[in-house]
CSV table of N, CA and C in Angstrom, one decimal:
chain,number,residue,atom,x,y,z
A,1,UNK,N,-8.6,-13.5,14.1
A,1,UNK,CA,-8.5,-13.2,12.7
A,1,UNK,C,-9.2,-14.5,11.9
A,2,UNK,N,-10.2,-14.1,11.0
A,2,UNK,CA,-10.8,-14.9,10.1
A,2,UNK,C,-10.4,-15.3,8.9
A,3,UNK,N,-9.4,-14.3,8.5
A,3,UNK,CA,-8.7,-14.2,7.2
A,3,UNK,C,-7.3,-14.0,6.9
A,4,UNK,N,-6.4,-14.7,6.6
A,4,UNK,CA,-5.1,-14.6,6.3
A,4,UNK,C,-4.8,-13.5,5.4
A,5,UNK,N,-5.7,-13.3,4.5
A,5,UNK,CA,-5.6,-12.6,3.3
A,5,UNK,C,-5.0,-11.2,3.4
A,6,UNK,N,-4.9,-10.5,4.6
A,6,UNK,CA,-4.4,-9.1,4.5
A,6,UNK,C,-3.1,-9.3,4.8
A,7,UNK,N,-3.0,-10.0,5.6
A,7,UNK,CA,-1.2,-10.3,6.1
A,7,UNK,C,-0.8,-10.7,4.7
A,8,UNK,N,-1.2,-11.7,4.1
A,8,UNK,CA,-0.4,-12.3,2.9
A,8,UNK,C,-0.4,-11.2,1.9
A,9,UNK,N,-1.3,-10.1,1.8
A,9,UNK,CA,-1.2,-9.3,1.0
A,9,UNK,C,-0.1,-8.3,1.4
A,10,UNK,N,0.2,-8.0,2.5
A,10,UNK,CA,1.0,-6.8,2.9
A,10,UNK,C,2.4,-7.4,2.8
A,11,UNK,N,2.6,-8.7,3.2
A,11,UNK,CA,4.1,-9.5,2.6
A,11,UNK,C,4.3,-9.1,1.5
A,12,UNK,N,3.4,-9.7,0.3
A,12,UNK,CA,3.5,-9.4,-1.0
A,12,UNK,C,3.8,-8.1,-1.2
A,13,UNK,N,3.0,-6.8,-0.7
A,13,UNK,CA,3.3,-5.7,-1.3
A,13,UNK,C,4.9,-5.2,-0.7
A,14,UNK,N,5.1,-5.8,0.5
A,14,UNK,CA,6.4,-5.3,1.0
A,14,UNK,C,7.4,-6.1,0.0
A,15,UNK,N,7.2,-6.9,-0.5
A,15,UNK,CA,8.4,-7.5,-1.3
A,15,UNK,C,8.2,-7.0,-2.6
A,16,UNK,N,7.5,-6.3,-3.3
A,16,UNK,CA,7.2,-5.7,-4.3
A,16,UNK,C,7.8,-4.3,-4.2
A,17,UNK,N,7.5,-3.9,-3.0
A,17,UNK,CA,7.9,-2.1,-3.0
A,17,UNK,C,9.4,-1.8,-3.0
A,18,UNK,N,9.6,-0.7,-3.7
A,18,UNK,CA,10.7,-0.3,-4.2
A,18,UNK,C,11.9,-0.2,-2.8
A,19,UNK,N,11.1,0.2,-1.8
A,19,UNK,CA,11.7,0.3,-0.2
A,19,UNK,C,11.7,-1.1,0.5
A,20,UNK,N,11.4,-1.7,-0.2
A,20,UNK,CA,11.1,-3.4,0.3
A,20,UNK,C,12.2,-4.5,-0.3
A,21,UNK,N,11.2,-5.5,-0.9
A,21,UNK,CA,12.0,-6.3,-1.6
A,21,UNK,C,12.6,-6.1,-2.9
A,22,UNK,N,11.9,-4.9,-3.5
A,22,UNK,CA,12.0,-4.5,-5.0
A,22,UNK,C,12.0,-5.5,-6.2
A,23,UNK,N,11.0,-6.3,-5.7
A,23,UNK,CA,10.7,-7.7,-6.8
A,23,UNK,C,9.7,-7.0,-7.9
A,24,UNK,N,9.8,-6.2,-8.5
A,24,UNK,CA,9.1,-5.5,-9.5
A,24,UNK,C,8.0,-6.8,-10.4
A,25,UNK,N,8.8,-7.6,-10.6
A,25,UNK,CA,8.1,-8.8,-11.5
A,25,UNK,C,7.4,-9.9,-10.4
A,26,UNK,N,7.4,-9.6,-9.3
A,26,UNK,CA,6.7,-10.6,-8.3
A,26,UNK,C,4.8,-10.9,-8.6
A,27,UNK,N,4.9,-12.3,-8.8
A,27,UNK,CA,3.5,-12.5,-8.9
A,27,UNK,C,2.9,-13.3,-7.7
A,28,UNK,N,1.6,-13.5,-7.3
A,28,UNK,CA,1.1,-13.7,-6.1
A,28,UNK,C,0.6,-15.3,-6.1
A,29,UNK,N,1.6,-16.0,-6.8
A,29,UNK,CA,0.8,-17.3,-7.5
A,29,UNK,C,2.3,-18.1,-7.9
A,30,UNK,N,2.1,-19.4,-7.9
A,30,UNK,CA,3.0,-20.3,-8.5
A,30,UNK,C,3.0,-19.9,-9.8
A,31,UNK,N,4.3,-19.7,-10.5
A,31,UNK,CA,4.4,-19.7,-11.9
A,31,UNK,C,4.3,-21.2,-12.5
A,32,UNK,N,4.0,-21.3,-13.8
A,32,UNK,CA,3.9,-22.6,-14.5
A,32,UNK,C,5.5,-23.1,-15.2
A,33,UNK,N,5.7,-23.9,-15.5
A,33,UNK,CA,7.1,-24.3,-16.0
A,33,UNK,C,7.3,-23.5,-17.2
A,34,UNK,N,6.4,-23.1,-18.0
A,34,UNK,CA,6.7,-22.1,-19.1
A,34,UNK,C,6.7,-20.6,-18.6
A,35,UNK,N,6.4,-20.3,-17.5
A,35,UNK,CA,6.6,-19.1,-17.3
A,35,UNK,C,7.9,-18.6,-16.3
A,36,UNK,N,8.6,-19.8,-15.9
A,36,UNK,CA,9.8,-19.5,-15.1
A,36,UNK,C,10.6,-19.2,-16.2
A,37,UNK,N,11.1,-17.8,-16.1
A,37,UNK,CA,12.1,-17.2,-16.7
A,37,UNK,C,12.8,-16.3,-16.1
A,38,UNK,N,14.0,-16.0,-16.5
A,38,UNK,CA,14.9,-15.1,-15.5
A,38,UNK,C,14.1,-13.6,-15.7
A,39,UNK,N,14.3,-13.1,-14.4
A,39,UNK,CA,13.7,-12.0,-14.2
A,39,UNK,C,12.2,-11.9,-13.5
A,40,UNK,N,11.7,-13.0,-13.4
A,40,UNK,CA,10.4,-13.5,-13.1
A,40,UNK,C,10.5,-13.9,-11.5
A,41,UNK,N,9.5,-13.6,-10.7
A,41,UNK,CA,9.8,-13.8,-9.4
A,41,UNK,C,8.3,-14.2,-8.8
A,42,UNK,N,8.0,-15.3,-8.1
A,42,UNK,CA,6.9,-15.8,-7.6
A,42,UNK,C,6.6,-15.7,-6.1
A,43,UNK,N,5.5,-15.8,-5.5
A,43,UNK,CA,5.2,-16.2,-3.9
A,43,UNK,C,3.9,-16.9,-3.9
A,44,UNK,N,3.9,-17.9,-3.1
A,44,UNK,CA,2.8,-18.6,-2.9
A,44,UNK,C,2.4,-19.4,-1.7
A,45,UNK,N,1.6,-19.8,-1.4
A,45,UNK,CA,1.4,-20.3,0.1
A,45,UNK,C,1.0,-21.6,-0.3
A,46,UNK,N,1.7,-22.9,0.1
A,46,UNK,CA,1.6,-24.0,-0.4
A,46,UNK,C,1.1,-25.4,0.9
A,47,UNK,N,0.8,-24.8,2.0
A,47,UNK,CA,0.3,-25.5,2.9
A,47,UNK,C,-0.2,-24.8,4.1
A,48,UNK,N,-1.1,-25.5,4.7
A,48,UNK,CA,-1.5,-24.9,6.0
A,48,UNK,C,-1.5,-26.0,7.0
A,49,UNK,N,-0.8,-25.6,8.2
A,49,UNK,CA,-0.3,-26.9,9.4
A,49,UNK,C,-1.1,-26.1,10.6
A,50,UNK,N,-1.9,-26.9,11.0
A,50,UNK,CA,-2.8,-26.5,12.3
A,50,UNK,C,-2.0,-27.4,13.4
A,51,UNK,N,-1.6,-25.9,14.4
A,51,UNK,CA,-0.7,-26.1,15.3
A,51,UNK,C,-1.4,-26.8,16.6
A,52,UNK,N,-0.7,-27.3,17.7
A,52,UNK,CA,-1.6,-27.5,18.8
A,52,UNK,C,-1.8,-26.2,19.7
A,53,UNK,N,-2.9,-26.4,20.5
A,53,UNK,CA,-3.2,-25.4,21.3
A,53,UNK,C,-4.6,-25.0,20.9
A,54,UNK,N,-4.8,-23.5,21.4
A,54,UNK,CA,-6.1,-23.0,20.9
A,54,UNK,C,-7.2,-23.3,22.0
A,55,UNK,N,-8.4,-22.6,21.5
A,55,UNK,CA,-9.6,-22.8,22.4
A,55,UNK,C,-10.5,-21.8,22.2
A,56,UNK,N,-11.3,-21.8,23.1
A,56,UNK,CA,-12.6,-20.6,23.0
A,56,UNK,C,-12.1,-19.5,23.7
A,57,UNK,N,-12.1,-18.2,22.7
A,57,UNK,CA,-12.3,-17.1,23.7
A,57,UNK,C,-13.4,-16.1,23.1
A,58,UNK,N,-13.3,-15.0,23.8
A,58,UNK,CA,-14.4,-14.2,23.7
A,58,UNK,C,-14.8,-13.8,22.3
A,59,UNK,N,-13.9,-14.0,21.3
A,59,UNK,CA,-14.4,-13.6,19.6
A,59,UNK,C,-14.9,-14.7,19.0
A,60,UNK,N,-14.7,-16.1,19.7
A,60,UNK,CA,-14.7,-17.2,19.0
A,60,UNK,C,-13.7,-18.5,19.4
A,61,UNK,N,-13.6,-19.6,18.5
A,61,UNK,CA,-12.5,-20.5,18.8
A,61,UNK,C,-11.4,-20.2,18.2
A,62,UNK,N,-10.3,-20.2,18.8
A,62,UNK,CA,-9.0,-19.8,17.9
A,62,UNK,C,-8.3,-21.1,17.6
A,63,UNK,N,-8.1,-21.3,16.7
A,63,UNK,CA,-7.1,-22.5,16.4
A,63,UNK,C,-5.6,-21.9,15.7
A,64,UNK,N,-4.5,-22.3,16.1
A,64,UNK,CA,-3.4,-21.9,15.7
A,64,UNK,C,-3.2,-22.5,14.4
A,65,UNK,N,-2.9,-21.6,13.4
A,65,UNK,CA,-2.4,-22.0,12.2
A,65,UNK,C,-0.9,-21.3,11.7
A,66,UNK,N,-0.5,-22.4,10.7
A,66,UNK,CA,0.8,-22.1,10.1
A,66,UNK,C,0.7,-22.0,8.6
A,67,UNK,N,0.7,-20.8,7.9
A,67,UNK,CA,0.7,-20.9,6.4
A,67,UNK,C,2.1,-21.1,5.8
A,68,UNK,N,2.6,-22.0,5.5
A,68,UNK,CA,3.7,-22.4,4.7
A,68,UNK,C,3.7,-22.0,3.2
A,69,UNK,N,4.8,-21.4,2.7
A,69,UNK,CA,4.9,-20.9,1.5
A,69,UNK,C,6.1,-20.5,1.3
A,70,UNK,N,6.7,-20.0,0.0
A,70,UNK,CA,7.9,-19.8,-0.7
A,70,UNK,C,7.7,-18.2,-1.4
A,71,UNK,N,8.9,-17.8,-1.7
A,71,UNK,CA,9.3,-16.8,-2.6
A,71,UNK,C,10.5,-17.3,-3.3
A,72,UNK,N,10.4,-17.3,-4.5
A,72,UNK,CA,11.2,-17.5,-5.5
A,72,UNK,C,11.7,-16.6,-6.7
A,73,UNK,N,12.7,-16.3,-6.7
A,73,UNK,CA,13.6,-15.2,-7.6
A,73,UNK,C,14.1,-16.1,-8.9
A,74,UNK,N,14.2,-15.7,-10.0
A,74,UNK,CA,14.7,-16.4,-11.1
A,74,UNK,C,15.6,-15.9,-11.8
A,75,UNK,N,16.8,-16.4,-12.3
A,75,UNK,CA,17.8,-15.6,-13.0
A,75,UNK,C,18.3,-16.7,-14.0
A,76,UNK,N,19.0,-16.2,-14.8
A,76,UNK,CA,19.6,-16.9,-16.3
A,76,UNK,C,20.6,-18.1,-15.5
A,77,UNK,N,20.5,-19.4,-15.8
A,77,UNK,CA,21.7,-20.5,-15.2
A,77,UNK,C,23.0,-19.7,-15.1
A,78,UNK,N,23.3,-19.1,-16.1
A,78,UNK,CA,24.9,-19.0,-16.4
A,78,UNK,C,25.2,-17.6,-15.3
A,79,UNK,N,24.3,-17.0,-14.6
A,79,UNK,CA,24.5,-15.8,-13.9
A,79,UNK,C,25.5,-15.9,-12.5
A,80,UNK,N,26.4,-15.0,-12.6
A,80,UNK,CA,27.4,-15.2,-11.6
A,80,UNK,C,26.6,-14.9,-10.2
A,81,UNK,N,26.7,-15.7,-9.3
A,81,UNK,CA,25.8,-15.8,-8.1
A,81,UNK,C,25.8,-14.5,-7.1
A,82,UNK,N,27.1,-13.7,-7.4
A,82,UNK,CA,27.0,-12.3,-6.5
A,82,UNK,C,25.8,-11.5,-6.9
A,83,UNK,N,25.3,-11.7,-8.2
A,83,UNK,CA,24.4,-10.8,-8.7
A,83,UNK,C,23.1,-10.7,-8.0
A,84,UNK,N,23.0,-12.2,-7.1
A,84,UNK,CA,21.8,-12.5,-6.5
A,84,UNK,C,21.9,-12.2,-5.1
A,85,UNK,N,22.9,-12.1,-4.8
A,85,UNK,CA,23.2,-11.2,-3.2
A,85,UNK,C,22.0,-10.2,-2.9
A,86,UNK,N,22.2,-9.0,-3.4
A,86,UNK,CA,21.5,-7.9,-3.4
A,86,UNK,C,19.7,-8.4,-3.0
A,87,UNK,N,19.1,-9.2,-3.9
A,87,UNK,CA,18.0,-9.8,-3.8
A,87,UNK,C,18.0,-10.6,-2.8
A,88,UNK,N,18.8,-11.1,-2.1
A,88,UNK,CA,18.5,-12.3,-1.0
A,88,UNK,C,18.6,-11.0,0.3
A,89,UNK,N,19.5,-10.0,0.2
A,89,UNK,CA,19.7,-9.1,1.6
A,89,UNK,C,18.1,-8.5,1.4
A,90,UNK,N,17.5,-7.6,0.2
A,90,UNK,CA,16.4,-7.2,0.5
A,90,UNK,C,15.2,-8.3,0.7
A,91,UNK,N,15.1,-9.3,0.4
A,91,UNK,CA,13.8,-10.3,0.7
A,91,UNK,C,14.4,-10.7,2.1
A,92,UNK,N,15.5,-11.0,2.6
A,92,UNK,CA,15.6,-11.1,4.0
A,92,UNK,C,15.1,-10.2,4.9
A,93,UNK,N,15.4,-8.6,4.7
A,93,UNK,CA,15.3,-7.6,5.2
A,93,UNK,C,13.7,-7.6,5.5
A,94,UNK,N,12.9,-7.8,4.4
A,94,UNK,CA,11.4,-7.6,4.4
A,94,UNK,C,11.0,-8.6,5.5
A,95,UNK,N,11.5,-10.0,5.3
A,95,UNK,CA,11.0,-11.0,6.1
A,95,UNK,C,11.4,-11.0,7.8
A,96,UNK,N,12.4,-10.3,7.8
A,96,UNK,CA,13.0,-10.2,9.1
A,96,UNK,C,12.0,-9.1,9.9
A,97,UNK,N,11.7,-7.9,9.3
A,97,UNK,CA,11.1,-6.7,9.7
A,97,UNK,C,9.5,-6.7,9.9
A,98,UNK,N,8.9,-7.5,9.4
A,98,UNK,CA,7.5,-7.8,8.7
A,98,UNK,C,6.9,-7.7,10.0
A,99,UNK,N,7.2,-8.5,11.4
A,99,UNK,CA,6.6,-8.1,12.4
A,99,UNK,C,6.5,-7.0,13.0
A,100,UNK,N,7.5,-6.1,12.7
A,100,UNK,CA,7.3,-4.7,13.3
A,100,UNK,C,6.6,-3.8,12.4
A,101,UNK,N,6.1,-4.2,11.2
A,101,UNK,CA,5.0,-3.2,10.7
A,101,UNK,C,4.0,-2.8,11.8
A,102,UNK,N,3.5,-1.4,11.7
A,102,UNK,CA,2.4,-1.2,12.2
A,102,UNK,C,1.1,-2.1,12.1
A,103,UNK,N,0.7,-2.2,10.7
A,103,UNK,CA,-0.4,-3.0,10.5
A,103,UNK,C,-0.4,-4.7,11.5
A,104,UNK,N,0.9,-5.2,11.0
A,104,UNK,CA,1.1,-6.4,11.7
A,104,UNK,C,0.9,-6.4,13.0
A,105,UNK,N,1.5,-5.3,14.0
A,105,UNK,CA,1.8,-5.1,15.3
A,105,UNK,C,0.1,-5.1,15.6
A,106,UNK,N,-0.7,-4.4,15.1
A,106,UNK,CA,-2.1,-4.0,15.3
A,106,UNK,C,-2.9,-5.2,15.0
A,107,UNK,N,-2.4,-6.3,14.7
A,107,UNK,CA,-3.4,-7.7,14.6
A,107,UNK,C,-3.1,-8.5,15.6
A,108,UNK,N,-3.7,-8.6,16.6
A,108,UNK,CA,-3.5,-9.5,17.9
A,108,UNK,C,-3.5,-11.0,17.8
A,109,UNK,N,-4.0,-11.4,16.6
A,109,UNK,CA,-3.9,-12.8,16.2
A,109,UNK,C,-2.7,-13.3,15.4
A,110,UNK,N,-1.9,-12.5,15.0
A,110,UNK,CA,-0.5,-12.9,14.6
A,110,UNK,C,0.3,-13.3,15.6
A,111,UNK,N,1.1,-14.4,15.2
A,111,UNK,CA,2.0,-14.9,16.1
A,111,UNK,C,3.5,-14.8,15.7
A,112,UNK,N,3.8,-15.0,14.3
A,112,UNK,CA,5.0,-15.1,13.9
A,112,UNK,C,5.0,-15.1,12.5
A,113,UNK,N,6.4,-14.9,11.8
A,113,UNK,CA,6.7,-15.1,10.6
A,113,UNK,C,7.6,-16.2,10.6
A,114,UNK,N,8.2,-16.5,11.4
A,114,UNK,CA,9.3,-17.8,11.5
A,114,UNK,C,10.5,-17.4,10.9
A,115,UNK,N,11.5,-18.5,10.6
A,115,UNK,CA,12.5,-18.8,10.2
A,115,UNK,C,12.4,-18.3,8.5
A,116,UNK,N,13.1,-17.8,7.7
A,116,UNK,CA,13.0,-17.8,6.2
A,116,UNK,C,14.5,-18.2,5.8
A,117,UNK,N,14.9,-19.6,5.6
A,117,UNK,CA,16.0,-20.1,5.1
A,117,UNK,C,16.0,-19.8,3.5
A,118,UNK,N,17.1,-19.5,3.0
A,118,UNK,CA,17.3,-19.1,1.6
A,118,UNK,C,18.1,-20.6,0.9
A,119,UNK,N,17.7,-20.8,-0.3
A,119,UNK,CA,18.1,-21.8,-0.9
A,119,UNK,C,18.3,-21.3,-2.4
A,120,UNK,N,19.5,-21.5,-3.0
A,120,UNK,CA,20.2,-21.3,-4.5
A,120,UNK,C,19.9,-22.8,-5.0
A,121,UNK,N,19.7,-22.9,-6.3
A,121,UNK,CA,19.7,-24.1,-6.9
A,121,UNK,C,19.4,-24.0,-8.4
A,122,UNK,N,19.7,-25.0,-9.4
A,122,UNK,CA,19.8,-25.0,-10.6
A,122,UNK,C,18.0,-25.5,-10.8
A,123,UNK,N,17.5,-24.7,-11.3
A,123,UNK,CA,16.0,-25.1,-11.5
A,123,UNK,C,15.6,-25.7,-12.8
A,124,UNK,N,15.6,-27.0,-13.2
A,124,UNK,CA,15.4,-27.6,-14.3
A,124,UNK,C,13.6,-27.9,-14.8
A,125,UNK,N,12.8,-27.3,-13.8
A,125,UNK,CA,11.3,-27.3,-14.2
A,125,UNK,C,11.3,-26.5,-15.5
A,126,UNK,N,11.6,-25.3,-15.9
A,126,UNK,CA,11.3,-24.9,-17.0
A,126,UNK,C,11.3,-25.8,-18.3
A,127,UNK,N,12.8,-26.8,-18.2
A,127,UNK,CA,12.8,-27.5,-19.6
A,127,UNK,C,11.8,-28.3,-19.7
A,128,UNK,N,10.8,-28.8,-18.8
A,128,UNK,CA,9.4,-29.4,-19.1
A,128,UNK,C,8.7,-28.9,-20.3
A,129,UNK,N,8.9,-27.4,-20.3
A,129,UNK,CA,8.3,-26.4,-21.3
A,129,UNK,C,9.2,-26.0,-22.6
A,130,UNK,N,10.1,-26.8,-22.5
A,130,UNK,CA,11.0,-26.6,-23.6
A,130,UNK,C,12.0,-25.1,-23.3
A,131,UNK,N,11.8,-24.6,-22.3
A,131,UNK,CA,12.8,-23.6,-22.0
A,131,UNK,C,13.9,-23.9,-21.1
A,132,UNK,N,15.3,-23.2,-21.1
A,132,UNK,CA,16.2,-23.3,-20.4
A,132,UNK,C,16.0,-23.3,-19.2
A,133,UNK,N,17.2,-24.0,-18.4
A,133,UNK,CA,16.8,-23.9,-16.7
A,133,UNK,C,17.3,-22.8,-16.4
A,134,UNK,N,17.1,-22.3,-15.2
A,134,UNK,CA,17.3,-21.0,-14.2
A,134,UNK,C,17.9,-21.3,-13.3
A,135,UNK,N,18.5,-20.4,-12.5
A,135,UNK,CA,19.0,-20.4,-11.5
A,135,UNK,C,18.2,-19.6,-10.4
A,136,UNK,N,17.6,-20.4,-9.2
A,136,UNK,CA,16.5,-19.8,-8.4
A,136,UNK,C,17.2,-19.7,-7.1
A,137,UNK,N,16.5,-18.5,-6.4
A,137,UNK,CA,16.9,-18.1,-5.1
A,137,UNK,C,15.4,-18.1,-4.7
A,138,UNK,N,15.3,-19.0,-3.6
A,138,UNK,CA,14.1,-19.1,-2.9
A,138,UNK,C,14.1,-19.3,-1.6
A,139,UNK,N,13.2,-18.6,-1.0
A,139,UNK,CA,13.0,-18.5,0.5
A,139,UNK,C,11.6,-19.3,0.8
A,140,UNK,N,11.8,-20.0,2.1
A,140,UNK,CA,10.7,-20.7,2.4
A,140,UNK,C,10.1,-19.9,3.7
A,141,UNK,N,8.6,-19.5,4.0
A,141,UNK,CA,8.1,-18.8,5.2
A,141,UNK,C,7.2,-19.7,5.9
A,142,UNK,N,6.9,-19.3,6.9
A,142,UNK,CA,5.9,-19.7,8.1
A,142,UNK,C,5.3,-18.7,8.8
A,143,UNK,N,4.1,-18.3,8.4
A,143,UNK,CA,3.3,-17.2,8.6
A,143,UNK,C,2.3,-17.9,9.9
A,144,UNK,N,2.4,-17.8,11.1
A,144,UNK,CA,1.6,-18.3,12.0
A,144,UNK,C,0.8,-17.4,12.8
A,145,UNK,N,-0.7,-17.6,12.7
A,145,UNK,CA,-1.8,-16.7,13.1
A,145,UNK,C,-2.5,-17.6,14.1
A,146,UNK,N,-3.6,-16.8,15.1
A,146,UNK,CA,-4.6,-17.7,15.4
A,146,UNK,C,-5.9,-17.6,14.5
A,147,UNK,N,-6.3,-18.7,13.8
A,147,UNK,CA,-7.6,-18.4,13.3
A,147,UNK,C,-8.4,-18.5,14.0
A,148,UNK,N,-9.5,-17.5,13.8
A,148,UNK,CA,-10.9,-17.4,14.5
A,148,UNK,C,-11.8,-18.0,13.7
A,149,UNK,N,-12.6,-18.9,14.5
A,149,UNK,CA,-13.8,-19.8,13.7
A,149,UNK,C,-14.7,-19.4,14.9
A,150,UNK,N,-15.9,-18.8,13.9
A,150,UNK,CA,-17.4,-18.0,14.9
A,150,UNK,C,-18.3,-19.2,14.8
A,151,UNK,N,-18.2,-20.3,14.3
A,151,UNK,CA,-19.2,-21.4,14.6
A,151,UNK,C,-19.5,-21.9,15.8
A,152,UNK,N,-20.6,-22.2,16.0
A,152,UNK,CA,-20.8,-23.1,17.3
A,152,UNK,C,-20.9,-22.0,18.4
A,153,UNK,N,-21.4,-22.2,19.7
A,153,UNK,CA,-21.5,-21.8,20.7
A,153,UNK,C,-20.2,-22.5,21.7
A,154,UNK,N,-19.6,-21.3,22.4
A,154,UNK,CA,-18.6,-22.1,23.4
A,154,UNK,C,-19.0,-23.4,24.5
A,155,UNK,N,-18.0,-24.2,24.7
A,155,UNK,CA,-18.8,-25.2,25.6
A,155,UNK,C,-19.3,-25.0,26.8
């Protein structure tokens, strides 16, 4: 796999889909402090880690990569937490079933999506933009693939 984009887009689409995460307000980037308001959600890749292993294969040099990111859903700070549980369950279902999707199973360089712990916290970042704090439900994810580099001849 030379481009992680198709898998990231598929994850994003499943999170937005009514039969998936049902996050209609999900945006594929980190929100600015002034954009973090109840009802909005975001998904972003924040870091890439090169994993041990890899080597030359018939289609190039394979380098195991893990793309770390998060999904966050924002609610009014005074919302009763039970209101967040349907979103938590829907997002968890999308993350847990992702590797079973036909498009993912057809990708031979896909390794795993990894664990996806959820965290609820009072998010004060919006106060930096003069907005009220929000309750944020956040999931971390780790999407691992074998990145294929075509440059150079095999040794």
